[in-house]
Tab-separated table of C-alpha atoms and ligand atoms in Angstrom:
chain	number	residue	atom	x	y	z
A	1	MET	CA	64.126	137.341	38.127
A	2	LYS	CA	67.844	136.591	38.557
A	3	PHE	CA	69.705	136.159	35.180
A	4	ILE	CA	70.977	132.506	35.882
A	5	ASP	CA	67.068	131.633	36.867
A	6	ILE	CA	65.552	133.074	33.579
A	7	ALA	CA	68.073	131.446	31.575
A	8	GLU	CA	67.141	128.279	33.340
A	9	ILE	CA	63.822	128.269	32.305
A	10	ALA	CA	64.190	129.682	28.951
A	11	ALA	CA	66.511	126.273	28.132
A	12	ARG	CA	63.766	124.147	29.907
A	13	GLN	CA	61.049	125.188	27.688
A	14	ALA	CA	63.331	124.469	24.444
A	15	GLY	CA	64.553	121.139	26.199
A	16	LYS	CA	60.646	120.337	26.123
A	17	ILE	CA	60.480	121.424	22.509
A	18	ILE	CA	63.429	119.285	21.636
A	19	THR	CA	61.910	115.987	23.173
A	20	GLU	CA	59.032	116.085	21.969
A	21	SER	CA	60.071	116.426	18.636
A	22	LEU	CA	63.138	113.592	18.958
A	23	GLY	CA	62.696	111.192	16.244
A	24	LYS	CA	59.945	113.683	14.323
A	25	VAL	CA	61.857	115.864	12.390
A	26	LYS	CA	60.346	116.603	8.910
A	27	GLU	CA	62.450	119.049	7.335
A	28	ILE	CA	66.127	119.358	6.998
A	29	SER	CA	67.866	122.014	5.269
A	30	PHE	CA	71.599	122.873	5.078
A	31	LYS	CA	73.977	125.700	5.958
A	32	THR	CA	76.836	126.157	4.257
A	33	LEU	CA	77.863	122.438	3.786
A	34	GLN	CA	76.003	119.668	3.675
A	35	SER	CA	77.604	118.333	6.770
A	36	ASN	CA	75.741	121.544	8.423
A	37	LEU	CA	72.413	120.640	8.960
A	38	VAL	CA	69.189	123.010	11.069
A	39	THR	CA	65.869	121.682	11.244
A	40	GLU	CA	62.696	123.364	12.412
A	41	VAL	CA	63.215	122.372	15.571
A	42	ASP	CA	66.623	124.676	15.726
A	43	LYS	CA	64.577	127.363	14.554
A	44	LYS	CA	61.515	126.780	17.116
A	45	SER	CA	63.818	126.272	19.759
A	46	GLU	CA	65.656	129.756	19.242
A	47	GLU	CA	62.221	131.402	19.089
A	48	ILE	CA	61.003	130.104	22.297
A	49	ILE	CA	64.568	131.250	24.363
A	50	ILE	CA	64.947	134.835	23.009
A	51	ASP	CA	61.054	135.170	23.586
A	52	ILE	CA	61.363	134.489	27.073
A	53	LEU	CA	64.512	136.183	28.044
A	54	LEU	CA	63.163	139.464	25.804
A	55	SER	CA	60.182	139.113	27.717
A	56	GLU	CA	62.394	139.931	30.740
A	57	TYR	CA	64.968	141.545	29.680
A	58	PRO	CA	64.012	143.724	26.442
A	59	ASP	CA	66.739	145.489	26.695
A	60	PHE	CA	69.332	142.968	26.114
A	61	ASP	CA	71.096	142.454	22.834
A	62	ILE	CA	71.088	138.977	21.694
A	63	LEU	CA	73.325	136.894	19.530
A	64	ALA	CA	71.548	133.287	18.467
A	65	GLU	CA	72.536	131.130	16.178
A	66	GLU	CA	69.986	130.972	13.657
A	67	SER	CA	68.790	134.354	13.449
A	68	GLY	CA	72.442	136.289	14.586
A	69	ALA	CA	72.292	139.302	15.789
A	70	SER	CA	68.851	139.435	16.303
A	71	SER	CA	68.711	142.471	18.233
A	72	THR	CA	70.996	145.416	18.102
A	73	LYS	CA	70.343	147.805	20.807
A	74	ASN	CA	74.380	148.680	21.960
A	75	SER	CA	73.143	147.319	25.637
A	76	GLU	CA	76.586	146.342	27.851
A	77	TYR	CA	74.697	143.176	27.962
A	78	MET	CA	74.093	140.397	25.812
A	79	TRP	CA	72.421	136.722	25.132
A	80	VAL	CA	74.706	134.110	23.398
A	81	ILE	CA	72.544	131.055	22.436
A	82	ASP	CA	73.042	127.784	20.880
A	83	PRO	CA	69.415	126.764	20.705
A	84	LEU	CA	70.395	123.285	19.635
A	85	ASP	CA	74.041	122.076	19.860
A	86	GLY	CA	74.168	118.643	18.507
A	87	THR	CA	71.771	119.252	15.630
A	88	THR	CA	73.177	116.008	13.688
A	89	ASN	CA	72.739	114.024	16.568
A	90	PHE	CA	69.632	114.933	17.124
A	91	THR	CA	68.509	114.474	13.173
A	92	HIS	CA	69.492	110.915	13.770
A	93	SER	CA	67.791	110.440	17.088
A	94	LEU	CA	70.776	110.209	18.916
A	95	PRO	CA	70.150	111.753	22.380
A	96	ILE	CA	73.028	113.984	23.504
A	97	PHE	CA	72.476	117.429	22.466
A	98	SER	CA	71.985	120.375	24.584
A	99	ILE	CA	70.953	123.820	24.259
A	100	SER	CA	73.505	126.181	25.664
A	101	ILE	CA	72.920	129.774	26.679
A	102	GLY	CA	75.467	132.525	28.023
A	103	LEU	CA	75.265	136.078	29.408
A	104	LEU	CA	77.964	138.759	28.795
A	105	LYS	CA	78.258	142.160	30.098
A	106	GLY	CA	80.945	143.901	27.817
A	107	ASN	CA	83.304	141.030	27.188
A	108	GLU	CA	82.724	138.957	30.829
A	109	ILE	CA	80.503	136.118	30.755
A	110	LEU	CA	78.353	136.460	33.613
A	111	ALA	CA	75.946	133.141	33.816
A	112	GLY	CA	75.776	130.361	31.781
A	113	VAL	CA	73.460	127.327	31.086
A	114	VAL	CA	73.865	123.991	29.266
A	115	TYR	CA	70.923	121.929	29.393
A	116	ASP	CA	70.809	118.306	28.608
A	117	PRO	CA	66.799	117.498	27.774
A	118	SER	CA	67.461	113.647	27.453
A	119	ARG	CA	68.930	113.370	31.083
A	120	ASP	CA	67.425	116.319	32.689
A	121	HIS	CA	71.283	117.689	33.336
A	122	MET	CA	70.754	121.191	33.893
A	123	PHE	CA	74.753	122.855	34.289
A	124	LYS	CA	74.550	126.351	35.646
A	125	ALA	CA	77.594	128.741	36.401
A	126	GLU	CA	77.376	132.171	37.577
A	127	THR	CA	80.983	134.178	38.065
A	128	THR	CA	82.892	133.404	41.009
A	129	LYS	CA	80.049	131.615	42.170
A	130	GLY	CA	81.224	128.202	40.978
A	131	ALA	CA	79.952	125.708	38.378
A	132	PHE	CA	76.721	123.292	39.539
A	133	LEU	CA	74.567	120.381	37.624
A	134	ASN	CA	71.349	120.261	38.673
A	135	ASN	CA	72.498	121.828	42.080
A	136	LYS	CA	75.687	120.218	43.115
A	137	ARG	CA	78.484	121.643	43.007
A	138	LEU	CA	80.869	120.729	40.240
A	139	HIS	CA	84.799	120.078	40.032
A	140	ILE	CA	87.175	119.173	37.556
A	141	SER	CA	89.237	116.202	37.599
A	142	LYS	CA	92.494	115.764	39.471
A	143	ASN	CA	93.949	113.748	37.153
A	144	LYS	CA	97.729	114.600	36.417
A	145	ASP	CA	98.205	111.989	33.497
A	146	ILE	CA	97.659	112.288	30.306
A	147	LYS	CA	97.968	108.663	30.104
A	148	LYS	CA	95.346	107.831	32.301
A	149	SER	CA	93.286	110.940	31.175
A	150	LEU	CA	89.843	110.629	28.672
A	151	LEU	CA	89.748	113.152	26.424
A	152	VAL	CA	87.015	114.499	24.201
A	153	THR	CA	86.931	117.082	20.658
A	154	GLY	CA	84.916	117.374	17.755
A	155	PHE	CA	85.242	118.526	13.971
A	156	PRO	CA	84.366	121.344	11.980
A	157	TYR	CA	81.896	120.741	9.632
A	158	ASN	CA	84.745	121.521	6.947
A	159	VAL	CA	86.535	118.568	8.576
A	160	GLU	CA	87.226	117.400	5.231
A	161	GLN	CA	89.968	120.133	4.477
A	162	ASN	CA	91.778	119.319	7.976
A	163	PRO	CA	91.578	122.336	9.176
A	164	ASP	CA	93.980	123.377	11.915
A	165	HIS	CA	95.796	119.733	11.590
A	166	CYS	CA	92.385	118.693	13.555
A	167	PHE	CA	93.187	114.819	12.055
A	168	GLU	CA	96.676	115.098	13.102
A	169	ARG	CA	95.842	116.602	16.558
A	170	PHE	CA	92.914	113.701	17.160
A	171	ILE	CA	95.385	111.176	15.984
A	172	MET	CA	98.278	112.371	18.405
A	173	MET	CA	95.649	112.784	21.603
A	174	THR	CA	94.560	109.062	20.629
A	175	MET	CA	97.528	107.784	21.212
A	176	GLU	CA	98.726	109.395	24.406
A	177	SER	CA	95.811	109.176	26.601
A	178	ARG	CA	93.806	106.887	27.657
A	179	ALA	CA	90.917	107.650	24.893
A	180	VAL	CA	89.650	110.409	22.800
A	181	ARG	CA	85.516	110.848	22.792
A	182	ARG	CA	83.915	112.846	20.083
A	183	LEU	CA	79.886	113.143	21.363
A	184	GLY	CA	78.650	116.019	18.591
A	185	SER	CA	77.705	118.691	21.630
A	186	ALA	CA	80.435	120.999	22.331
A	187	ALA	CA	78.656	122.761	25.565
A	188	LEU	CA	78.164	119.052	26.613
A	189	ASP	CA	81.473	118.939	26.115
A	190	PHE	CA	82.574	121.679	28.239
A	191	ALA	CA	80.097	120.562	30.898
A	192	TYR	CA	81.748	117.062	31.299
A	193	VAL	CA	84.979	118.759	31.849
A	194	ALA	CA	83.508	121.018	34.432
A	195	ALA	CA	82.238	117.784	36.013
A	196	GLY	CA	85.461	116.405	35.804
A	197	ILE	CA	84.180	113.003	33.321
A	198	PHE	CA	86.359	114.194	30.765
A	199	ASP	CA	89.811	115.733	31.569
A	200	GLY	CA	90.112	117.668	28.518
A	201	PHE	CA	87.901	119.172	25.363
A	202	TRP	CA	90.236	120.719	22.395
A	203	GLU	CA	88.301	121.905	19.626
A	204	VAL	CA	88.941	124.460	16.353
A	205	LYS	CA	86.481	126.752	14.635
A	206	LEU	CA	83.847	126.515	17.248
A	207	ASN	CA	81.149	129.495	17.348
A	208	PRO	CA	80.488	132.250	20.335
A	209	TRP	CA	77.366	130.189	20.656
A	210	ASP	CA	78.837	126.944	21.313
A	211	ILE	CA	81.651	128.363	23.756
A	212	ALA	CA	80.117	131.210	26.046
A	213	ALA	CA	77.897	129.041	28.763
A	214	GLY	CA	80.453	125.918	28.687
A	215	LEU	CA	83.722	128.261	29.059
A	216	LEU	CA	82.295	129.534	32.415
A	217	LEU	CA	81.131	126.263	33.296
A	218	VAL	CA	85.070	125.259	33.400
A	219	ARG	CA	86.405	128.043	34.881
A	220	GLU	CA	83.930	127.881	37.661
A	221	ALA	CA	85.118	124.505	38.286
A	222	SER	CA	88.160	125.317	38.697
A	223	GLY	CA	89.318	124.682	34.820
A	224	LYS	CA	91.338	126.226	32.646
A	225	VAL	CA	90.213	127.182	28.909
A	226	THR	CA	92.667	128.677	26.622
A	227	ASN	CA	93.833	128.553	22.963
A	228	PHE	CA	96.328	125.866	21.333
A	229	VAL	CA	99.619	128.361	22.767
A	230	GLY	CA	97.991	128.862	26.300
A	231	GLU	CA	96.677	131.968	26.120
A	232	GLU	CA	93.397	132.900	27.959
A	233	SER	CA	90.374	132.396	25.897
A	234	ASP	CA	87.145	134.519	24.985
A	235	ILE	CA	84.496	133.399	23.072
A	236	PHE	CA	85.733	134.624	20.128
A	237	ASN	CA	88.396	132.025	19.930
A	238	LYS	CA	89.236	130.062	17.069
A	239	GLN	CA	91.156	127.220	19.155
A	240	ILE	CA	89.656	126.266	22.187
A	241	LEU	CA	91.344	124.125	25.121
A	242	ALA	CA	89.544	123.264	27.998
A	243	SER	CA	91.275	121.156	31.141
A	244	ASN	CA	91.335	120.205	34.643
A	245	GLY	CA	94.703	122.243	34.610
A	246	PHE	CA	96.936	119.680	35.400
A	247	ILE	CA	97.359	118.199	32.095
A	248	HIS	CA	96.875	121.325	30.516
A	249	LYS	CA	100.640	121.795	29.514
A	250	LYS	CA	100.951	118.372	27.970
A	251	MET	CA	97.951	118.707	26.193
A	252	ILE	CA	99.568	122.313	24.660
A	253	GLU	CA	102.601	120.104	23.852
A	254	LEU	CA	101.188	117.666	22.031
A	255	LEU	CA	98.706	119.810	20.393
A	256	ALA	CA	101.780	121.424	18.856
A	257	GLU	CA	103.827	118.446	18.228
A	258	ALA	CA	100.723	116.465	16.143
A	259	GLU	CA	101.485	119.624	13.518
A	260	ASN	CA	104.678	117.172	12.156
A	261	ILE	CA	103.116	114.262	11.909
A	262	LYS	CA	102.286	113.348	7.914
A	263	ILE	CA	99.102	112.058	6.702
A	264	ALA	CA	97.945	111.417	3.349
A	265	LEU	CA	94.219	112.851	2.868
B	1	IPD	C1	77.699	121.681	16.536
B	1	IPD	C2	78.432	120.615	17.533
B	1	IPD	C3	79.560	119.882	17.801
B	1	IPD	C4	80.959	121.074	17.486
B	1	IPD	C5	80.607	121.655	15.724
B	1	IPD	C6	79.214	122.564	16.112
B	1	IPD	P1	75.705	122.645	16.385
B	1	IPD	O1	77.091	122.655	16.977
B	1	IPD	O2	78.780	121.689	18.813
B	1	IPD	O3	80.011	118.978	18.643
B	1	IPD	O4	81.667	119.946	16.589
B	1	IPD	O5	81.637	122.445	15.373
B	1	IPD	O6	78.950	123.229	15.163
B	1	IPD	O7	75.452	122.824	14.682
B	1	IPD	O8	75.190	121.136	16.457
B	1	IPD	O9	74.755	123.466	16.657
B	2	CA	CA1	76.586	124.355	18.300
B	3	CA	CA1	73.022	124.691	17.007
């Protein structure tokens, strides 16, 4: 079976379990920080995804959020999995969350799916073959004006420490754009940039499983993904700026300028 097809099957199965569990979460535990939640549903979803992927490709490596590097087979292929992106939303029954599965060969992202089970939105991309939402080709927005841009961001779990000027950057972007949203699922933030809904997305301290599939979606929809100084991003980057390309330079300028804002915390 094609990589993308097995990833889609796994994401749909996981989506079913997550949707059935919405509003019924029994056990919430915390990772290192009080704000970083994990539920039994994150773990169940991850198990299902890994089982399905390994049943088809038993020799591939896996990097998954809840179990880490659960198989180290020294394969050149690696599945990168976020079994539930948007756990905080999920635990509050806010239906904005997704499942993200990317496939790497060496450093190259070959394929990715981001699935939003609440809307049955299946975002898919394969390298050089374009990005799709439910089989409809996606393209980034054509907007060139930051003042008319709808942007999105997210905050890391240690936001109260204001890492990498994230509050100042939020202020700057809010002042300069049409509006800034904060959805709570980084994989969907990327997908909505690919779909031309958001013109740009930035965030710091994301993890490879938040990034892998979404980064490919944006690139394959003709968008741009870099760090905050314009260098091409990979999934291990701690600064992510994804945009339609037209407002990219302006966003880089504003992200830099934001460092001059003084706020009292
Ligand atoms: C989180 C979401 C959120 C982002 C956080 C991520 P999780 O992932 O993607 O939008 O702001 O940085 O950690 O923990 O719900 O999988
Ligand atoms: Ca995540
Ligand atoms: Ca997660």
